[in-house]
mmCIF file of C-alpha atoms and ligand atoms in Angstrom:
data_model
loop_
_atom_site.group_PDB
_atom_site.id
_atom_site.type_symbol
_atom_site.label_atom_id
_atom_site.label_comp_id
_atom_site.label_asym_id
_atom_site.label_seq_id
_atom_site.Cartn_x
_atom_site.Cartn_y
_atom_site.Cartn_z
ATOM 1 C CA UNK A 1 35.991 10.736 -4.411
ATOM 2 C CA UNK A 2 33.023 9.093 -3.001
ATOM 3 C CA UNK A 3 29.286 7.484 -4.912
ATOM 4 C CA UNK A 4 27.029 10.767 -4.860
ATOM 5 C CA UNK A 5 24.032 10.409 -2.433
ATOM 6 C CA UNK A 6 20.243 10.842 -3.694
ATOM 7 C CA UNK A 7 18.874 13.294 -1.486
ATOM 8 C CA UNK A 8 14.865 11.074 -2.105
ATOM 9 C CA UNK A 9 11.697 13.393 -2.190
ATOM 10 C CA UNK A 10 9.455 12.721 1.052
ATOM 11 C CA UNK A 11 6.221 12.205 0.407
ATOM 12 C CA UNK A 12 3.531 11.780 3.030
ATOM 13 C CA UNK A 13 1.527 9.525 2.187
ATOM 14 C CA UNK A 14 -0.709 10.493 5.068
ATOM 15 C CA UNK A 15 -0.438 13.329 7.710
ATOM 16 C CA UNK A 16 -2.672 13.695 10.555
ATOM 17 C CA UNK A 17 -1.975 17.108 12.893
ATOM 18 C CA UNK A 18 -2.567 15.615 16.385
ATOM 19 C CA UNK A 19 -1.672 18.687 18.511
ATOM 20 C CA UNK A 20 0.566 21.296 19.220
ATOM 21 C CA UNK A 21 3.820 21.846 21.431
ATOM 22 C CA UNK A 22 3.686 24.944 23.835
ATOM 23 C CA UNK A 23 6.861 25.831 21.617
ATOM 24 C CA UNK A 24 4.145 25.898 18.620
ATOM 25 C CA UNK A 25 5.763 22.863 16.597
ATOM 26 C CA UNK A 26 2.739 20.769 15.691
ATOM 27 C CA UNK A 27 2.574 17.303 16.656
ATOM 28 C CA UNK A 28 2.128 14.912 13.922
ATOM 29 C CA UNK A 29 1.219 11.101 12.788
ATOM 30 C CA UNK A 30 2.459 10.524 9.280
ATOM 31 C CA UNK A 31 3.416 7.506 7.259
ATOM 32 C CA UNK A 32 5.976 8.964 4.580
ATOM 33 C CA UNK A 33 7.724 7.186 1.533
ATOM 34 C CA UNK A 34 10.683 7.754 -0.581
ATOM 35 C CA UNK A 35 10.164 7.106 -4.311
ATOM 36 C CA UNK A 36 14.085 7.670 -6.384
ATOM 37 C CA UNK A 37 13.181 10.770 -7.334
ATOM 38 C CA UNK A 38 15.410 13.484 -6.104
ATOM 39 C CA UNK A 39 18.521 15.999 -5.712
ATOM 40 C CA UNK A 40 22.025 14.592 -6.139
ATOM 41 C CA UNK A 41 24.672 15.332 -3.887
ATOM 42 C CA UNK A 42 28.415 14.823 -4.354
ATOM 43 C CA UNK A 43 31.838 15.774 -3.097
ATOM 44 C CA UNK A 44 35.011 16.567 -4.366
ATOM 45 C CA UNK A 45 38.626 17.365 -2.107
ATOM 46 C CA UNK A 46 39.312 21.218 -1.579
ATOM 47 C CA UNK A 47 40.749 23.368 0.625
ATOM 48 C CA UNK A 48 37.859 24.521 2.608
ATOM 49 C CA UNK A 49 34.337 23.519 2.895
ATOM 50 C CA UNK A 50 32.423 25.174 -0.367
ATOM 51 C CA UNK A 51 29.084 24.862 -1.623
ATOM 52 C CA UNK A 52 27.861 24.933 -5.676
ATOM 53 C CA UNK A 53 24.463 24.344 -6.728
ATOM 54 C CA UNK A 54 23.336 24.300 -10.165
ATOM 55 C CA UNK A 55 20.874 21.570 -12.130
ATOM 56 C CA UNK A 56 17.226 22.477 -13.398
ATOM 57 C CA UNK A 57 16.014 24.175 -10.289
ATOM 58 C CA UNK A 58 19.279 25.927 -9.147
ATOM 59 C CA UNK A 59 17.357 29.228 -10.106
ATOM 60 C CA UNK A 60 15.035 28.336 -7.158
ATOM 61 C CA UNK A 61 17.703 28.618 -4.907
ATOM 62 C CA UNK A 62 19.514 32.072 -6.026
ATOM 63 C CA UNK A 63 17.610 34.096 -3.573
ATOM 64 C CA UNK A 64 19.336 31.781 -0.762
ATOM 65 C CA UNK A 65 22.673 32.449 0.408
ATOM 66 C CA UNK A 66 24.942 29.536 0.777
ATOM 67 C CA UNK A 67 25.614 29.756 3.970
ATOM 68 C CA UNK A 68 22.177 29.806 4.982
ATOM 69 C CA UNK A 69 21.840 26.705 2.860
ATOM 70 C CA UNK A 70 20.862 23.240 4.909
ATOM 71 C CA UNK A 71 23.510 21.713 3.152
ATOM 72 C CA UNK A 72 26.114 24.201 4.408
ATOM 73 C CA UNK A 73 24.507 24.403 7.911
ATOM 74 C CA UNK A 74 24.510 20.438 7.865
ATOM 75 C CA UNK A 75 28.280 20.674 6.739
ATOM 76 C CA UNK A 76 29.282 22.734 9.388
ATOM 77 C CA UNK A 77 27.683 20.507 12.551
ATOM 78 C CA UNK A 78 29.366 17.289 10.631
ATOM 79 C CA UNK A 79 32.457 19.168 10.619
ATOM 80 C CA UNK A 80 32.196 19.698 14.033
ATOM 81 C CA UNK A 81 31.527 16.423 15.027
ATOM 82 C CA UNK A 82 34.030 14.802 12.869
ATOM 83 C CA UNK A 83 36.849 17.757 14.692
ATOM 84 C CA UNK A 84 40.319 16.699 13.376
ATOM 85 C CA UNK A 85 38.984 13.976 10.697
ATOM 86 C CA UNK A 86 37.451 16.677 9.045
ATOM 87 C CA UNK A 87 39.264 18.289 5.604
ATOM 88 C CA UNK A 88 38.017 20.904 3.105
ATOM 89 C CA UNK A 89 35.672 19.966 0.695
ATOM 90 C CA UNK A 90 33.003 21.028 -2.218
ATOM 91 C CA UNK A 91 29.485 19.676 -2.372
ATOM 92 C CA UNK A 92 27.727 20.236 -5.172
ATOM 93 C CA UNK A 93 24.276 20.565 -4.979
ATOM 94 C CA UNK A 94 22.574 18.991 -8.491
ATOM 95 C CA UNK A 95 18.379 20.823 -8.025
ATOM 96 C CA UNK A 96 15.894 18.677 -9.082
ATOM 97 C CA UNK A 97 13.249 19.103 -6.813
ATOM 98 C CA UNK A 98 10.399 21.856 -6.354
ATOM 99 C CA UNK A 99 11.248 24.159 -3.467
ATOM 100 C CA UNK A 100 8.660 24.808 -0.922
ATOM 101 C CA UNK A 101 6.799 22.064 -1.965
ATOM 102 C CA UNK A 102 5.724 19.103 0.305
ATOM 103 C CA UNK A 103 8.528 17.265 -0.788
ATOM 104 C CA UNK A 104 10.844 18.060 2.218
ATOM 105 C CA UNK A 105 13.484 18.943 -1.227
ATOM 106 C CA UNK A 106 15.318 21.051 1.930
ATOM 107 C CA UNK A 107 15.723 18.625 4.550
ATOM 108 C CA UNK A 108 16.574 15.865 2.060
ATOM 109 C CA UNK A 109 19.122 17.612 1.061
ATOM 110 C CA UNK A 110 20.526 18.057 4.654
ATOM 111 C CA UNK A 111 20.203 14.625 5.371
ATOM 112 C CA UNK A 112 22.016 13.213 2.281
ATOM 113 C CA UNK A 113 25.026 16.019 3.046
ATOM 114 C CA UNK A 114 25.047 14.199 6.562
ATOM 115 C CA UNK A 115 25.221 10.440 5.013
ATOM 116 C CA UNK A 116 27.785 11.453 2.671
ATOM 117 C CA UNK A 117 29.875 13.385 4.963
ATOM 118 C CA UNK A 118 29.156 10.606 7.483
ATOM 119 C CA UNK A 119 30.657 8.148 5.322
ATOM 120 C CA UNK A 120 33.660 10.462 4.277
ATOM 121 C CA UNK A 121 34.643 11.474 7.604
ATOM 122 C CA UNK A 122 33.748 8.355 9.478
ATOM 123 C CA UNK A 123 31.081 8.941 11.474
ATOM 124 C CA UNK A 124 28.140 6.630 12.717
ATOM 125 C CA UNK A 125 24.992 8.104 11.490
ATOM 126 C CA UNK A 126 23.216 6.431 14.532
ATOM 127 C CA UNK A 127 25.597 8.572 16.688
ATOM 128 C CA UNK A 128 23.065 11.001 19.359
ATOM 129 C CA UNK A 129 24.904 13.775 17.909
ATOM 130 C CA UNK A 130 23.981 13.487 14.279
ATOM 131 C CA UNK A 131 20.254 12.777 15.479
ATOM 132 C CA UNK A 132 20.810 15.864 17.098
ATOM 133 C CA UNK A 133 22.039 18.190 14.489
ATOM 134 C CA UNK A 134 19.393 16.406 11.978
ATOM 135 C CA UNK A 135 16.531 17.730 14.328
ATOM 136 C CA UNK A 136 17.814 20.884 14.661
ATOM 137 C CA UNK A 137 18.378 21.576 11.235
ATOM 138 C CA UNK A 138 14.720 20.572 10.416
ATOM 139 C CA UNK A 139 11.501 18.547 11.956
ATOM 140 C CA UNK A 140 11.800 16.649 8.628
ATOM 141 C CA UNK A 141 15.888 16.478 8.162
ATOM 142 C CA UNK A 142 15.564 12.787 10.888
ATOM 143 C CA UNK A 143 13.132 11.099 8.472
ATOM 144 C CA UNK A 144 15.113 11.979 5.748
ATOM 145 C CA UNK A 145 18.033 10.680 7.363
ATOM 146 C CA UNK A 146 16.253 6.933 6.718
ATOM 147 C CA UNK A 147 14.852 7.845 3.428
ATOM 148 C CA UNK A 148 12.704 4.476 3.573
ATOM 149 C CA UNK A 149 9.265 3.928 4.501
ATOM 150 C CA UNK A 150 8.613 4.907 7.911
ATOM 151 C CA UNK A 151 5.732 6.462 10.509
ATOM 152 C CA UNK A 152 7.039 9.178 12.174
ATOM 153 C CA UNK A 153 5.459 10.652 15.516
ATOM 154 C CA UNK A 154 6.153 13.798 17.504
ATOM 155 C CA UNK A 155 7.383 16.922 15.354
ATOM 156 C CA UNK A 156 8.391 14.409 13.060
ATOM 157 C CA UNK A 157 11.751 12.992 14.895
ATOM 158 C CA UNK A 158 9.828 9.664 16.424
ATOM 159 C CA UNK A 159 10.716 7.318 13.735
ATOM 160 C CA UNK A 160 9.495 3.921 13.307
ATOM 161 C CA UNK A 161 10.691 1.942 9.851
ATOM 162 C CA UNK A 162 7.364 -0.011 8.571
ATOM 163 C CA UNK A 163 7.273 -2.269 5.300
ATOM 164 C CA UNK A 164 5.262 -1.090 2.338
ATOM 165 C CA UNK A 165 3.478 -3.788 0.350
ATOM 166 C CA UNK A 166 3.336 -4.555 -3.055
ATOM 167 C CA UNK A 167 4.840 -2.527 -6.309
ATOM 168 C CA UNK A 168 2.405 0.401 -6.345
ATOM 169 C CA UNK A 169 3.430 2.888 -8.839
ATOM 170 C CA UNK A 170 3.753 6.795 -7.365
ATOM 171 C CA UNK A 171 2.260 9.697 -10.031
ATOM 172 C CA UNK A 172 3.962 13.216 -8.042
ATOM 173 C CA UNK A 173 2.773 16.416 -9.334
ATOM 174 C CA UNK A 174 3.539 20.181 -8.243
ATOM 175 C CA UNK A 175 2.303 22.885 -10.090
ATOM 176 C CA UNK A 176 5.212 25.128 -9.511
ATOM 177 C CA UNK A 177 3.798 27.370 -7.323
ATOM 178 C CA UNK A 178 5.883 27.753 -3.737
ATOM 179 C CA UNK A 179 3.514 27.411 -0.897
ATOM 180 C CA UNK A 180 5.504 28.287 2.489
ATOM 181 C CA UNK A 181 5.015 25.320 4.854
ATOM 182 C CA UNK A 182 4.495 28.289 8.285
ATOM 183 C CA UNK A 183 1.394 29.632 6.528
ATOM 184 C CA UNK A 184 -0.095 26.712 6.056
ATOM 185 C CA UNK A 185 0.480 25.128 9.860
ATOM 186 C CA UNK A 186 -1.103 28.927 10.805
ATOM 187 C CA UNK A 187 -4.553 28.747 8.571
ATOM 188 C CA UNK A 188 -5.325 25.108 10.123
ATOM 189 C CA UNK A 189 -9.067 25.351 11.943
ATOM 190 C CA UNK A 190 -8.115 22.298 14.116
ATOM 191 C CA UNK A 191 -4.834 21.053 15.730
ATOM 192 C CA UNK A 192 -6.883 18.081 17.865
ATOM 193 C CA UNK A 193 -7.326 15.465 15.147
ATOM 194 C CA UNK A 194 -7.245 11.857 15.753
ATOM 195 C CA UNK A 195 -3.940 9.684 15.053
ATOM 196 C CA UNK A 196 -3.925 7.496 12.537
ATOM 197 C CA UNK A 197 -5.371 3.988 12.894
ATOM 198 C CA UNK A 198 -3.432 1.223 12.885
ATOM 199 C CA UNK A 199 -3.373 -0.883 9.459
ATOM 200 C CA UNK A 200 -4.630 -4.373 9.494
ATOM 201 C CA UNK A 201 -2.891 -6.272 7.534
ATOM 202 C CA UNK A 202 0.295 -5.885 5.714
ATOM 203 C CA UNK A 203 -1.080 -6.796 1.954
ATOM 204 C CA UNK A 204 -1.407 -3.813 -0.769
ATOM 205 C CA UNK A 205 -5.170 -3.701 -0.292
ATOM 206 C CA UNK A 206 -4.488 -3.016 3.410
ATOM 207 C CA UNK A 207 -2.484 -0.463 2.673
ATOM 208 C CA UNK A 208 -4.743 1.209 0.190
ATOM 209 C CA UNK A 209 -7.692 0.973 2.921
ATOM 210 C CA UNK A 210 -5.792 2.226 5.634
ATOM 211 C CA UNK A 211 -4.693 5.360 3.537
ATOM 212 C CA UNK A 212 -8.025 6.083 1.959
ATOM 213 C CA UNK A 213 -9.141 5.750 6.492
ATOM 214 C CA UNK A 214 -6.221 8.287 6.744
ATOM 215 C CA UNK A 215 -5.907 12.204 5.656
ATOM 216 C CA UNK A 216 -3.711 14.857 5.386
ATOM 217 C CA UNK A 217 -4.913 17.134 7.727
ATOM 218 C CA UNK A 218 -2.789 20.477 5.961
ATOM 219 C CA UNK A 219 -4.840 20.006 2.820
ATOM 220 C CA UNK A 220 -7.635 22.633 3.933
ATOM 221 C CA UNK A 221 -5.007 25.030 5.182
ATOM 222 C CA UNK A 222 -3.239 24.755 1.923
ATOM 223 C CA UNK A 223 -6.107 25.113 -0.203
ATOM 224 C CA UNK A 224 -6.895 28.258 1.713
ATOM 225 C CA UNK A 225 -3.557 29.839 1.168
ATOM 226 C CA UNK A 226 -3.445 28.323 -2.565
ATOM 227 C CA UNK A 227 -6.324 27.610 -3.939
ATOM 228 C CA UNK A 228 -4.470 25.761 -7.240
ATOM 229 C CA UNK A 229 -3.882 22.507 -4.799
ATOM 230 C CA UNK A 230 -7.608 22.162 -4.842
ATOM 231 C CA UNK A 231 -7.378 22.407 -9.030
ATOM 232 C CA UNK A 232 -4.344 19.830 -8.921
ATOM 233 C CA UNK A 233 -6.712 17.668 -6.485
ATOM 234 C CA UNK A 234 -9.604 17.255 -8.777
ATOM 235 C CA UNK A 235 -6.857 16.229 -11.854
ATOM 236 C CA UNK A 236 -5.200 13.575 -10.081
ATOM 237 C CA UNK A 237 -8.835 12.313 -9.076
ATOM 238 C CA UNK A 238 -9.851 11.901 -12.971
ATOM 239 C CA UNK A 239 -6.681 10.373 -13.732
ATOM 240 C CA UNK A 240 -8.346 6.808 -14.895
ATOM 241 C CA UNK A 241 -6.830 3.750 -12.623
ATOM 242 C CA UNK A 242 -5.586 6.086 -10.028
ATOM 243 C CA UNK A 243 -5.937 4.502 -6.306
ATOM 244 C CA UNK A 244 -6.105 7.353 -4.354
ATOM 245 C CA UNK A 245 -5.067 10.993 -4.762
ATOM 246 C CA UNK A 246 -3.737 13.226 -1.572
ATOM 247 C CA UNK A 247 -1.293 16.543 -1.125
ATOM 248 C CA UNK A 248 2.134 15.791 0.239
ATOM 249 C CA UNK A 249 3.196 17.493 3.163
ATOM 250 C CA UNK A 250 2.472 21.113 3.546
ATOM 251 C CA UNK A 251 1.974 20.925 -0.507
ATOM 252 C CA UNK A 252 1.521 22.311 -2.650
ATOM 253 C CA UNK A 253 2.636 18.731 -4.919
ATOM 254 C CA UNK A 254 0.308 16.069 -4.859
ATOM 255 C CA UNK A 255 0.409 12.158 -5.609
ATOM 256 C CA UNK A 256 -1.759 9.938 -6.934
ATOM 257 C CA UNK A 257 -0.992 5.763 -6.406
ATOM 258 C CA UNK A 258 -1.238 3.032 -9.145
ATOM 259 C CA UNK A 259 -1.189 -0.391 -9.735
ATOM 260 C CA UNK A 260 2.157 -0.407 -10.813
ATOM 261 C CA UNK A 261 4.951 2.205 -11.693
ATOM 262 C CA UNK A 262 4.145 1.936 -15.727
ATOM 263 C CA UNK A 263 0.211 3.349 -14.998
ATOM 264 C CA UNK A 264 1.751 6.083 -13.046
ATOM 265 C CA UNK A 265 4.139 7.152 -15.900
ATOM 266 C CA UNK A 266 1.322 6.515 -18.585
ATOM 267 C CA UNK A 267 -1.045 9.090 -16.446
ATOM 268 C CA UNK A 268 1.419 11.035 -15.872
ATOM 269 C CA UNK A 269 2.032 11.637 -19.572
ATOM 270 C CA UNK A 270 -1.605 11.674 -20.157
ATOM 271 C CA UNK A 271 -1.654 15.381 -17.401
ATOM 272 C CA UNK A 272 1.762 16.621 -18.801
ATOM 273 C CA UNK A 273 -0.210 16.716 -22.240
ATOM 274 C CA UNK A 274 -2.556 18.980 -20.606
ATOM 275 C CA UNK A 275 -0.426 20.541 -18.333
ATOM 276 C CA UNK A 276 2.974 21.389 -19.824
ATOM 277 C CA UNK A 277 3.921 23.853 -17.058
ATOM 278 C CA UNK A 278 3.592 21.348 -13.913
ATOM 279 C CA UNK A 279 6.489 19.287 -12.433
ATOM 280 C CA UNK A 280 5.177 15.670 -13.584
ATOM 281 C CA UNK A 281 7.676 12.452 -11.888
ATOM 282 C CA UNK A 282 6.710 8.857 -11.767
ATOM 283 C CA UNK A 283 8.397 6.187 -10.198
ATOM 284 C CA UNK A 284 7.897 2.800 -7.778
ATOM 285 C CA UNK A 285 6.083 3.492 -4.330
ATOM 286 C CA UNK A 286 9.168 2.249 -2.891
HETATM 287 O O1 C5P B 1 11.285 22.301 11.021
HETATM 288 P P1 C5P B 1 11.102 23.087 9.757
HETATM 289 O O2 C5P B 1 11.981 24.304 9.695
HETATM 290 O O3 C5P B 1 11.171 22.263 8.531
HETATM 291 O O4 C5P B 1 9.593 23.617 9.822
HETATM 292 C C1 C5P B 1 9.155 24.735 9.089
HETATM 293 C C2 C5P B 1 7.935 25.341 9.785
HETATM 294 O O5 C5P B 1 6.849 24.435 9.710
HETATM 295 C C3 C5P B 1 8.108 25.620 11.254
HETATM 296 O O6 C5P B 1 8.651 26.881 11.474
HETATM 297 C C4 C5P B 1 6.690 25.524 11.767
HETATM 298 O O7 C5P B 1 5.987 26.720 11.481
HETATM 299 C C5 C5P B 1 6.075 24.453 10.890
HETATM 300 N N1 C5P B 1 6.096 23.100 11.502
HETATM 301 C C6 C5P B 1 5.242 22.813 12.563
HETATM 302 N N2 C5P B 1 5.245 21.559 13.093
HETATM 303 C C7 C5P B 1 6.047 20.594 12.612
HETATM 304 C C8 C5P B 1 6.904 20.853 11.514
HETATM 305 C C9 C5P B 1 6.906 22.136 10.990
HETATM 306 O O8 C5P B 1 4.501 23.684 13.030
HETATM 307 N N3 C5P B 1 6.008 19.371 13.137
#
């Protein structure tokens, strides 16, 4: 009936915590990319709106009901914005992605059931009422709604596109442990950190000197509540040729960068070797 939609990881490719709202959302300075590397999303005409997930990590998922599901709850606020264009349909969910990981697998999700159902029904995705449901469906559900390079500001819903230089390669590892993102926002000993600096040039070595200037400020908090991330740290660090090494989001997956997308896959055969158990993608920065 319709192309499916990749629902693209999110990886934060830095993260700075910059303060927190009196509602207790923390405020936030990231720059975040969005390698192919993800869930796939399709439809298909039925009566009412369904939902079936299966692929590798459906299993993930089984404890979740499916109308508690982001791609359900996304469903429902497109049906309601769409009101009489809207018909039945079933989205199937294909899992590929780690779940409470860093990788914003959730949101992405939500935000490719809103393209998709966007395109389907006829609705502008720019529209204030998408933005809307996207922000309350998740602090990360607007960037995913882009899935391109961006900086994003406030919780997360200030979204500026930027360009990322050069054809880095992106080495994404989690080590299948769920790390739930609430404890790790709770053990952080500072929410006053300084925002990012602003790059100064636009060339690949720019880049890789503003990011190695930059942090993730979760990657204490996360190493507190799972000490493995520190483990998966010090790999991605001896991986020979690796640019820089950092967690992801709330983690517990981290990336390492490359020269290229071919040294990323290369190391990230080299770690599989040694690691059979650990999610292991490569794939272009962006
Ligand atoms: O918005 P979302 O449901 O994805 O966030 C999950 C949890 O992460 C929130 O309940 C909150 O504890 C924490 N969070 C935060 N500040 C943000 C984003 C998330 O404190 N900007």
């Amino acid at each position: 009936m319709l192309e499916p939609e990749l629902a693209r990881a999110k990886v934060n490719l830095a993260l700075h915590v910059t303060g927190r709202r009196e509602d207790g959302y923390h405020l936030l300075d990231t720059l975040v990319v969005f390698p192919a590397i993800g869930d796939v999303l399709s439809v298909s005409a039925a009566d009412e709106l369904a939902l079936v997930v299966d692929g590798p990590g459906a299993a993930d998922l089984a404890d979740t009901a499916h109308e508690a599901n982001l791609v359900m709850r996304a469903a429902r606020g497109m049906a309601e914005i769409a009101g009489p264009r809207a018909f039945g349909v079933t989205i199937r969910l294909e899992k590929h992605l780690p779940v409470a990981a860093g990788l914003g697998g959730g949101s992405a999700d939500a935000a490719a059931t809103i393209r998709m159902l966007a395109r389907l029904w006829d609705i502008d995705v720019a529209d204030p009422r998408v933005e809307a449901l996207a922000l309350t469906l998740g602090a990360d559900v607007p960037m995913c709604l882009h899935s391109r390079p961006l900086r994003a500001r406030g919780i997360g819903e200030a979204v500026e596109p930027v360009e990322i230089a050069g054809d880095l390669g992106i080495l994404i590892v989690n080590p299948r442990v769920p790390v739930p993102t609430p404890s790790v926002f709770r053990a952080l000993a500072r929410r006053d950190n300084p925002a990012m600096r602003e790059p100064v040039g636009s060339g690949r070595s720019d880049l890789i000197a503003h990011l190695r200037d930059s942090r993730n400020d979760l990657e204490p908090a996360a190493i507190a509540v799972e000490p493995l991330v520190a483990r998966l740290l010090q790999d991605l660090h001896g991986l020979e040729g690796r640019l820089l090494a950092r967690m992801s989001g709330s983690g517990a997956t981290c990336f390492a960068l490359f020269e290229h997308a071919e040294a990323a896959r290369d190391a990230g055969r080299r770690l599989a070797a040694e690691r059979p158990d650990w999610w292991i993608r490569s794939a272009p920065l962006a």
